[in-house]
Amino acid sequence: MLIKFKNKDQLKASDVTDESVYLQRRQLVKNMGFLGAGAILSSAIAKNAQAGFFDSAPAKKDTVFKTTELKFTTDTKNQSLIKTPENKIITHNNFYEFGAQKNQPAELAQNFNVDPWQLTISGECEKPIMLDYDDLTKMFALEERIYRLRCVETWSMVVPWIGFSLAELLKKVVPNSSAKYVQFETLYDPKQMPGQADRRLGGGISYPYVEGLRLDEAMNPLTLMSVGLYGKTLPPQNGAPIRLVVPWKYGFKSIKSIVSIKLVSKQPKTTWQQLAPNEYGFYANVNPNHDHPRWSQASERRITSGGLFARNRIETLPFNGYGEQVAHLYKGMDLSKYY
Ligand SMILES: Nc1nc2c(c(=O)[nH]1)N[C@H]1C(S)=C(S)[C@@H](COP(=O)(O)O)O[C@H]1N2
Ligand SMILES: [Mo]
């Protein structure tokens, strides 16, 4: 799937290079008759498989979902980041509702129906509201935010998200003085989400997927409600029609396909914390100095335009490089206790 740019001014040299190199490589592999060659893929998988997580190759089939172009203001601050090619962002996913392997969401989410959609914002607030599908992209001015995404499994990407600050949405409902945390919930619909109907496919998670933030984390200007990427509405595998993006935390905090946002007084339960509390905490701030019990978090593999065997090991940064904007939120806290 090629990127269609609305406006030539938005086309940067880095976009052209990344995308065309990747497409050329794919074409080359196709010509050589290698695409889908099990031997090559499975050795790559064996190399990358880590501690029960399956890091498989991009999906082989071209994607078929419908997206529409969005109007947004371009991110001028983060243009120096090298973006992960769109094709990798939309085929290498964690979305266990559509299968626990990296290539499954892109295949199994293609018929996911996101219109109509209802997102309720309720709980400890003065003016609870319900947004429908059109509100998600029309109620707020959309901006592009080019953010690093660091998965707890040690791979990372750079994604040009489109969206609006969660703070904008929360200001609309006017949180009251009892609101201390925000709880998020993904759609529960086993008819549409095969991982919710089949425990093995869904990685043994009890659904719906739930997440949470402290209110001050939720109000931080970096915290994004994303409705698109690479200039278009989100593909289903990336969390259509609306998902959270918290760039200084491990990827699992960035909950997808949200139907409920609730202001609450107590720290909410989160899916991964319930599954393995010694491995995944409530805070989950990216921290190279606090290892996962089963692997180091000191470095990461950045997914770029390179091939399956590309060596893109880089150092992981505290708060994923966003310390200047968010470290103050955790002043005086022992980050190895509140991991
Ligand atoms: N509902 C839901 N949200 C989810 C997940 C999931 O399995 N279900 N996976 C999380 C994890 S582990 C990561 S790394 C990111 C991946 O986002 P991406 O596929 O858009 O890169 O989504 C997060 N949000
Ligand atoms: Mo993740």
Short mmCIF file of C-alpha atoms and ligand atoms in Angstrom, two decimals:
data_model
loop_
_atom_site.label_atom_id
_atom_site.label_comp_id
_atom_site.label_asym_id
_atom_site.label_seq_id
_atom_site.Cartn_x
_atom_site.Cartn_y
_atom_site.Cartn_z
CA MET A 1 0.00 0.00 0.00
CA LEU A 2 1.55 3.27 -1.13
CA ILE A 3 1.36 6.50 0.77
CA LYS A 4 -0.67 9.17 -0.96
CA PHE A 5 0.45 12.58 0.11
CA LYS A 6 -2.15 15.29 -0.02
CA ASN A 7 0.34 17.98 -0.45
CA LYS A 8 3.83 17.85 -1.92
CA ASP A 9 5.21 20.08 0.86
CA GLN A 10 4.70 17.27 3.34
CA LEU A 11 6.96 14.95 1.39
CA LYS A 12 10.37 14.78 3.05
CA ALA A 13 13.50 13.15 1.63
CA SER A 14 13.49 10.62 4.46
CA ASP A 15 9.97 9.44 3.57
CA VAL A 16 10.86 8.84 -0.04
CA THR A 17 14.05 6.99 0.77
CA ASP A 18 12.63 4.73 3.47
CA GLU A 19 9.50 3.83 1.61
CA SER A 20 11.02 3.27 -1.81
CA VAL A 21 13.94 1.25 -0.46
CA TYR A 22 11.52 -1.00 1.34
CA LEU A 23 9.23 -1.44 -1.67
CA GLN A 24 12.22 -2.14 -3.89
CA ARG A 25 13.45 -4.77 -1.49
CA ARG A 26 10.05 -6.40 -1.46
CA GLN A 27 9.95 -6.41 -5.24
CA LEU A 28 13.43 -7.95 -5.34
CA VAL A 29 12.43 -10.66 -2.91
CA LYS A 30 9.29 -11.32 -4.96
CA ASN A 31 11.30 -11.61 -8.18
CA MET A 32 13.62 -14.08 -6.57
CA GLY A 33 10.62 -16.14 -5.53
CA PHE A 34 11.54 -15.85 -1.87
CA LEU A 35 8.47 -14.11 -0.54
CA GLY A 36 6.91 -16.39 2.00
CA ALA A 37 9.84 -18.80 1.95
CA GLY A 38 9.33 -20.62 5.21
CA ALA A 39 12.97 -21.46 5.85
CA ILE A 40 14.16 -17.87 5.70
CA LEU A 41 11.32 -16.58 7.81
CA SER A 42 11.51 -19.24 10.47
CA SER A 43 15.23 -18.75 11.04
CA ALA A 44 14.57 -15.05 11.46
CA ILE A 45 11.80 -15.87 13.87
CA ALA A 46 14.05 -18.19 15.86
CA LYS A 47 16.64 -15.42 16.13
CA ASN A 48 14.18 -12.88 17.37
CA ALA A 49 11.87 -15.01 19.46
CA GLN A 50 12.32 -13.93 23.01
CA ALA A 51 10.90 -15.19 26.23
CA GLY A 52 7.66 -16.47 24.79
CA PHE A 53 7.00 -13.49 22.57
CA PHE A 54 6.86 -14.24 18.89
CA ASP A 55 8.51 -11.66 16.70
CA SER A 56 7.62 -12.84 13.23
CA ALA A 57 8.09 -11.36 9.77
CA PRO A 58 5.64 -8.91 8.17
CA ALA A 59 2.47 -10.36 6.70
CA LYS A 60 2.89 -11.68 3.20
CA LYS A 61 -0.42 -10.55 1.75
CA ASP A 62 -1.07 -6.96 0.78
CA THR A 63 -3.53 -5.33 3.12
CA VAL A 64 -7.09 -4.53 2.08
CA PHE A 65 -8.56 -2.28 4.80
CA LYS A 66 -10.17 1.01 3.90
CA THR A 67 -8.58 4.19 5.20
CA THR A 68 -9.42 7.82 4.55
CA GLU A 69 -7.07 10.76 4.46
CA LEU A 70 -7.07 13.13 7.41
CA LYS A 71 -6.49 16.87 7.70
CA PHE A 72 -3.83 17.68 10.26
CA THR A 73 -1.03 20.06 11.14
CA THR A 74 2.43 18.63 10.50
CA ASP A 75 4.81 17.90 13.36
CA THR A 76 7.63 20.37 12.83
CA LYS A 77 9.56 19.47 15.99
CA ASN A 78 10.46 15.85 15.33
CA GLN A 79 11.26 15.76 11.63
CA SER A 80 14.79 14.53 12.32
CA LEU A 81 13.54 11.15 13.57
CA ILE A 82 13.79 8.44 10.91
CA LYS A 83 10.29 7.05 10.55
CA THR A 84 9.64 3.33 10.42
CA PRO A 85 8.15 2.56 6.97
CA GLU A 86 4.35 2.39 6.92
CA ASN A 87 4.41 -1.18 5.68
CA LYS A 88 6.22 -2.34 8.80
CA ILE A 89 4.07 -0.32 11.19
CA ILE A 90 0.91 -1.92 9.81
CA THR A 91 2.14 -5.53 9.55
CA HIS A 92 4.21 -5.97 12.75
CA ASN A 93 1.62 -5.56 15.48
CA ASN A 94 0.68 -6.50 19.00
CA PHE A 95 -3.11 -6.71 19.19
CA TYR A 96 -3.88 -9.96 20.96
CA GLU A 97 -7.61 -9.64 20.28
CA PHE A 98 -6.62 -10.57 16.71
CA GLY A 99 -3.96 -13.15 17.54
CA ALA A 100 -0.78 -13.12 19.60
CA GLN A 101 1.68 -13.34 16.71
CA LYS A 102 3.03 -10.22 15.06
CA ASN A 103 1.59 -10.91 11.61
CA GLN A 104 -1.86 -12.09 12.75
CA PRO A 105 -3.60 -8.74 13.47
CA ALA A 106 -2.89 -7.49 9.93
CA GLU A 107 -4.58 -10.61 8.57
CA LEU A 108 -7.36 -11.23 11.08
CA ALA A 109 -8.51 -7.63 11.66
CA GLN A 110 -9.30 -6.79 8.03
CA ASN A 111 -13.08 -7.07 8.47
CA PHE A 112 -13.16 -5.27 11.81
CA ASN A 113 -16.13 -2.91 11.68
CA VAL A 114 -15.40 0.39 13.40
CA ASP A 115 -18.31 2.49 12.11
CA PRO A 116 -20.61 2.89 14.03
CA TRP A 117 -18.48 3.30 17.17
CA GLN A 118 -19.27 4.62 20.63
CA LEU A 119 -16.69 6.00 23.04
CA THR A 120 -17.98 7.05 26.44
CA ILE A 121 -16.06 9.35 28.77
CA SER A 122 -17.59 9.09 32.23
CA GLY A 123 -16.96 8.58 35.94
CA GLU A 124 -15.71 11.30 38.29
CA CYS A 125 -16.55 14.31 36.09
CA GLU A 126 -19.14 17.06 35.65
CA LYS A 127 -20.07 16.49 32.00
CA PRO A 128 -19.81 12.88 30.83
CA ILE A 129 -20.08 12.52 27.04
CA MET A 130 -20.41 9.92 24.34
CA LEU A 131 -18.58 10.33 21.05
CA ASP A 132 -19.59 8.56 17.86
CA TYR A 133 -17.41 7.57 14.93
CA ASP A 134 -17.48 10.95 13.16
CA ASP A 135 -16.75 12.88 16.38
CA LEU A 136 -13.44 11.06 16.75
CA THR A 137 -11.85 12.80 13.77
CA LYS A 138 -13.99 15.98 13.71
CA MET A 139 -14.37 17.17 17.27
CA PHE A 140 -10.75 18.22 17.78
CA ALA A 141 -8.10 19.77 15.53
CA LEU A 142 -5.82 16.92 14.48
CA GLU A 143 -2.04 17.12 14.69
CA GLU A 144 0.75 14.87 13.57
CA ARG A 145 3.08 13.62 16.33
CA ILE A 146 6.16 11.68 15.35
CA TYR A 147 6.90 9.51 18.40
CA ARG A 148 9.18 6.63 19.29
CA LEU A 149 7.27 3.50 20.34
CA ARG A 150 9.19 1.09 22.59
CA CYS A 151 7.66 -2.33 23.18
CA VAL A 152 8.54 -4.14 26.39
CA GLU A 153 9.72 -7.00 24.14
CA THR A 154 12.68 -4.76 23.11
CA TRP A 155 11.75 -3.79 19.56
CA SER A 156 10.94 -0.18 18.73
CA MET A 157 9.58 1.98 15.92
CA VAL A 158 9.11 5.63 15.02
CA VAL A 159 5.49 6.32 14.12
CA PRO A 160 3.92 9.45 12.60
CA TRP A 161 0.66 9.36 14.55
CA ILE A 162 -2.30 11.69 13.91
CA GLY A 163 -4.50 12.67 16.82
CA PHE A 164 -5.22 15.09 19.64
CA SER A 165 -4.11 15.41 23.27
CA LEU A 166 -6.07 13.33 25.75
CA ALA A 167 -6.00 16.48 27.93
CA GLU A 168 -8.30 18.23 25.41
CA LEU A 169 -10.85 15.47 25.73
CA LEU A 170 -10.64 15.32 29.53
CA LYS A 171 -11.05 19.09 29.84
CA LYS A 172 -14.36 18.75 27.99
CA VAL A 173 -15.83 16.43 30.63
CA VAL A 174 -14.46 18.50 33.56
CA PRO A 175 -12.93 16.00 36.02
CA ASN A 176 -14.07 16.52 39.63
CA SER A 177 -11.89 16.48 42.75
CA SER A 178 -12.27 12.70 43.21
CA ALA A 179 -10.74 12.00 39.81
CA LYS A 180 -7.21 10.69 40.43
CA TYR A 181 -6.76 8.09 37.70
CA VAL A 182 -8.07 7.32 34.23
CA GLN A 183 -9.20 3.84 33.22
CA PHE A 184 -9.37 2.72 29.58
CA GLU A 185 -11.16 -0.23 28.07
CA THR A 186 -10.94 -1.87 24.64
CA LEU A 187 -14.04 -3.13 22.81
CA TYR A 188 -15.27 -6.54 23.92
CA ASP A 189 -16.79 -8.28 20.89
CA PRO A 190 -15.76 -11.94 20.51
CA LYS A 191 -17.76 -12.17 17.25
CA GLN A 192 -15.40 -9.67 15.66
CA MET A 193 -12.28 -10.32 17.71
CA PRO A 194 -11.26 -13.96 17.31
CA GLY A 195 -8.65 -13.75 20.10
CA GLN A 196 -11.46 -13.01 22.57
CA ALA A 197 -13.36 -16.11 21.47
CA ASP A 198 -10.36 -18.47 21.44
CA ARG A 199 -8.16 -18.35 24.52
CA ARG A 200 -5.14 -19.79 22.76
CA LEU A 201 -5.32 -17.37 19.81
CA GLY A 202 -5.79 -14.49 22.27
CA GLY A 203 -2.67 -15.32 24.27
CA GLY A 204 -4.51 -16.34 27.45
CA ILE A 205 -5.58 -12.79 28.32
CA SER A 206 -8.94 -12.20 30.06
CA TYR A 207 -10.77 -9.65 27.97
CA PRO A 208 -11.63 -6.81 27.67
CA TYR A 209 -8.10 -5.39 27.64
CA VAL A 210 -7.89 -2.64 30.26
CA GLU A 211 -5.29 0.03 31.00
CA GLY A 212 -4.83 3.04 33.22
CA LEU A 213 -2.91 6.24 33.85
CA ARG A 214 -2.59 8.61 36.77
CA LEU A 215 -4.57 11.81 36.04
CA ASP A 216 -1.41 13.95 35.75
CA GLU A 217 0.08 11.47 33.26
CA ALA A 218 -3.16 11.56 31.28
CA MET A 219 -3.11 15.38 31.25
CA ASN A 220 0.52 15.60 30.09
CA PRO A 221 0.59 17.23 26.64
CA LEU A 222 2.53 14.27 25.15
CA THR A 223 -0.32 11.83 25.88
CA LEU A 224 -2.15 11.35 22.60
CA MET A 225 -5.47 9.97 21.46
CA SER A 226 -4.54 8.67 18.02
CA VAL A 227 -7.01 8.31 15.16
CA GLY A 228 -4.51 7.85 12.34
CA LEU A 229 -0.97 7.28 11.12
CA TYR A 230 0.95 8.26 8.00
CA GLY A 231 -1.76 10.82 7.20
CA LYS A 232 -4.72 8.42 7.13
CA THR A 233 -7.19 6.88 9.55
CA LEU A 234 -5.79 4.00 11.63
CA PRO A 235 -5.76 0.53 10.09
CA PRO A 236 -7.71 -1.91 12.30
CA GLN A 237 -4.55 -3.73 13.39
CA ASN A 238 -3.15 -0.50 14.85
CA GLY A 239 -6.22 0.13 16.99
CA ALA A 240 -8.92 1.71 14.83
CA PRO A 241 -10.85 3.87 15.24
CA ILE A 242 -9.13 5.39 18.30
CA ARG A 243 -6.28 4.35 20.58
CA LEU A 244 -4.04 5.77 23.25
CA VAL A 245 -0.36 6.61 22.67
CA VAL A 246 1.87 7.22 25.70
CA PRO A 247 5.35 7.54 24.18
CA TRP A 248 7.44 7.40 27.39
CA LYS A 249 5.87 4.11 28.53
CA TYR A 250 6.17 0.57 27.19
CA GLY A 251 3.84 -0.06 24.26
CA PHE A 252 1.34 -2.16 26.20
CA LYS A 253 0.08 0.99 27.96
CA SER A 254 -1.02 2.35 24.55
CA ILE A 255 -4.38 0.56 24.52
CA LYS A 256 -6.19 0.11 21.21
CA SER A 257 -9.78 0.39 19.93
CA ILE A 258 -11.07 2.17 23.03
CA VAL A 259 -14.79 2.21 23.94
CA SER A 260 -14.56 3.59 27.47
CA ILE A 261 -12.53 6.20 29.30
CA LYS A 262 -13.47 6.54 32.94
CA LEU A 263 -12.24 8.97 35.58
CA VAL A 264 -11.79 7.05 38.83
CA SER A 265 -10.54 7.66 42.38
CA LYS A 266 -8.43 4.50 42.79
CA GLN A 267 -5.58 3.07 40.73
CA PRO A 268 -7.27 0.84 38.14
CA LYS A 269 -6.28 -2.73 37.33
CA THR A 270 -4.40 -3.22 34.08
CA THR A 271 -4.37 -6.30 31.84
CA TRP A 272 -0.63 -7.07 31.92
CA GLN A 273 -0.23 -6.28 35.60
CA GLN A 274 -2.98 -8.77 36.41
CA LEU A 275 -1.38 -11.40 34.18
CA ALA A 276 2.16 -11.10 35.63
CA PRO A 277 2.52 -8.43 38.35
CA ASN A 278 6.23 -9.07 38.88
CA GLU A 279 6.93 -8.46 35.18
CA TYR A 280 4.58 -5.63 34.22
CA GLY A 281 3.83 -2.76 36.58
CA PHE A 282 1.17 -0.08 36.52
CA TYR A 283 3.65 2.65 35.61
CA ALA A 284 5.64 0.79 32.91
CA ASN A 285 7.86 3.79 32.18
CA VAL A 286 10.60 2.89 29.70
CA ASN A 287 13.63 2.33 31.93
CA PRO A 288 16.97 0.90 30.72
CA ASN A 289 18.07 0.53 34.35
CA HIS A 290 15.23 -1.74 35.38
CA ASP A 291 15.39 -5.07 33.61
CA HIS A 292 12.42 -7.26 32.91
CA PRO A 293 12.86 -10.37 35.12
CA ARG A 294 13.50 -12.43 31.99
CA TRP A 295 15.53 -10.04 29.80
CA SER A 296 17.52 -6.82 29.75
CA GLN A 297 15.88 -3.50 28.88
CA ALA A 298 19.19 -1.71 28.25
CA SER A 299 18.91 -1.77 24.46
CA GLU A 300 16.36 -2.21 21.70
CA ARG A 301 16.07 -3.21 18.05
CA ARG A 302 14.79 -0.25 16.03
CA ILE A 303 12.59 -1.39 13.16
CA THR A 304 13.67 0.61 10.12
CA SER A 305 13.71 0.15 6.37
CA GLY A 306 16.32 -2.60 6.72
CA GLY A 307 15.67 -6.26 5.99
CA LEU A 308 14.92 -9.12 8.33
CA PHE A 309 18.53 -9.40 9.40
CA ALA A 310 19.20 -5.69 9.80
CA ARG A 311 21.20 -4.97 12.91
CA ASN A 312 19.65 -1.90 14.41
CA ARG A 313 20.57 -2.25 18.07
CA ILE A 314 20.46 1.04 19.89
CA GLU A 315 20.59 2.06 23.54
CA THR A 316 17.26 2.46 25.27
CA LEU A 317 16.76 5.90 26.81
CA PRO A 318 15.12 6.64 30.18
CA PHE A 319 11.48 7.54 29.59
CA ASN A 320 12.13 6.56 25.96
CA GLY A 321 13.90 9.89 25.45
CA TYR A 322 11.02 12.02 26.79
CA GLY A 323 12.51 12.64 30.26
CA GLU A 324 12.58 16.39 29.83
CA GLN A 325 8.81 16.45 29.41
CA VAL A 326 7.81 13.81 31.98
CA ALA A 327 10.53 13.01 34.56
CA HIS A 328 9.02 15.59 36.95
CA LEU A 329 5.88 13.47 37.23
CA TYR A 330 7.88 10.84 39.15
CA LYS A 331 9.97 13.08 41.41
CA GLY A 332 10.79 11.33 44.67
CA MET A 333 9.43 7.97 43.49
CA ASP A 334 11.60 4.84 43.53
CA LEU A 335 11.34 3.81 39.88
CA SER A 336 12.56 0.27 40.52
CA LYS A 337 9.70 -0.18 42.99
CA TYR A 338 7.12 1.58 40.85
CA TYR A 339 8.13 -0.09 37.57
N1 LIG B 1 -6.37 -3.76 23.14
C1 LIG B 1 -5.04 -3.96 22.99
N2 LIG B 1 -4.23 -2.90 22.97
C2 LIG B 1 -2.87 -3.08 22.81
C3 LIG B 1 -2.33 -4.38 22.70
C4 LIG B 1 -3.25 -5.49 22.69
O1 LIG B 1 -2.86 -6.66 22.57
N3 LIG B 1 -4.59 -5.24 22.83
N4 LIG B 1 -0.96 -4.54 22.58
C5 LIG B 1 -0.12 -3.45 23.12
C6 LIG B 1 1.30 -3.61 22.82
S1 LIG B 1 2.15 -4.80 23.68
C7 LIG B 1 1.97 -2.76 21.96
S2 LIG B 1 3.65 -2.87 21.75
C8 LIG B 1 1.22 -1.79 21.13
C9 LIG B 1 1.55 -2.04 19.67
O2 LIG B 1 0.97 -1.07 18.85
P1 LIG B 1 1.13 -1.21 17.26
O3 LIG B 1 0.72 -2.58 16.86
O4 LIG B 1 0.26 -0.13 16.69
O5 LIG B 1 2.60 -0.98 16.97
O6 LIG B 1 -0.18 -1.86 21.32
C10 LIG B 1 -0.61 -2.08 22.66
N5 LIG B 1 -2.06 -1.98 22.76
MO MO B 2 4.35 -4.27 23.48
#
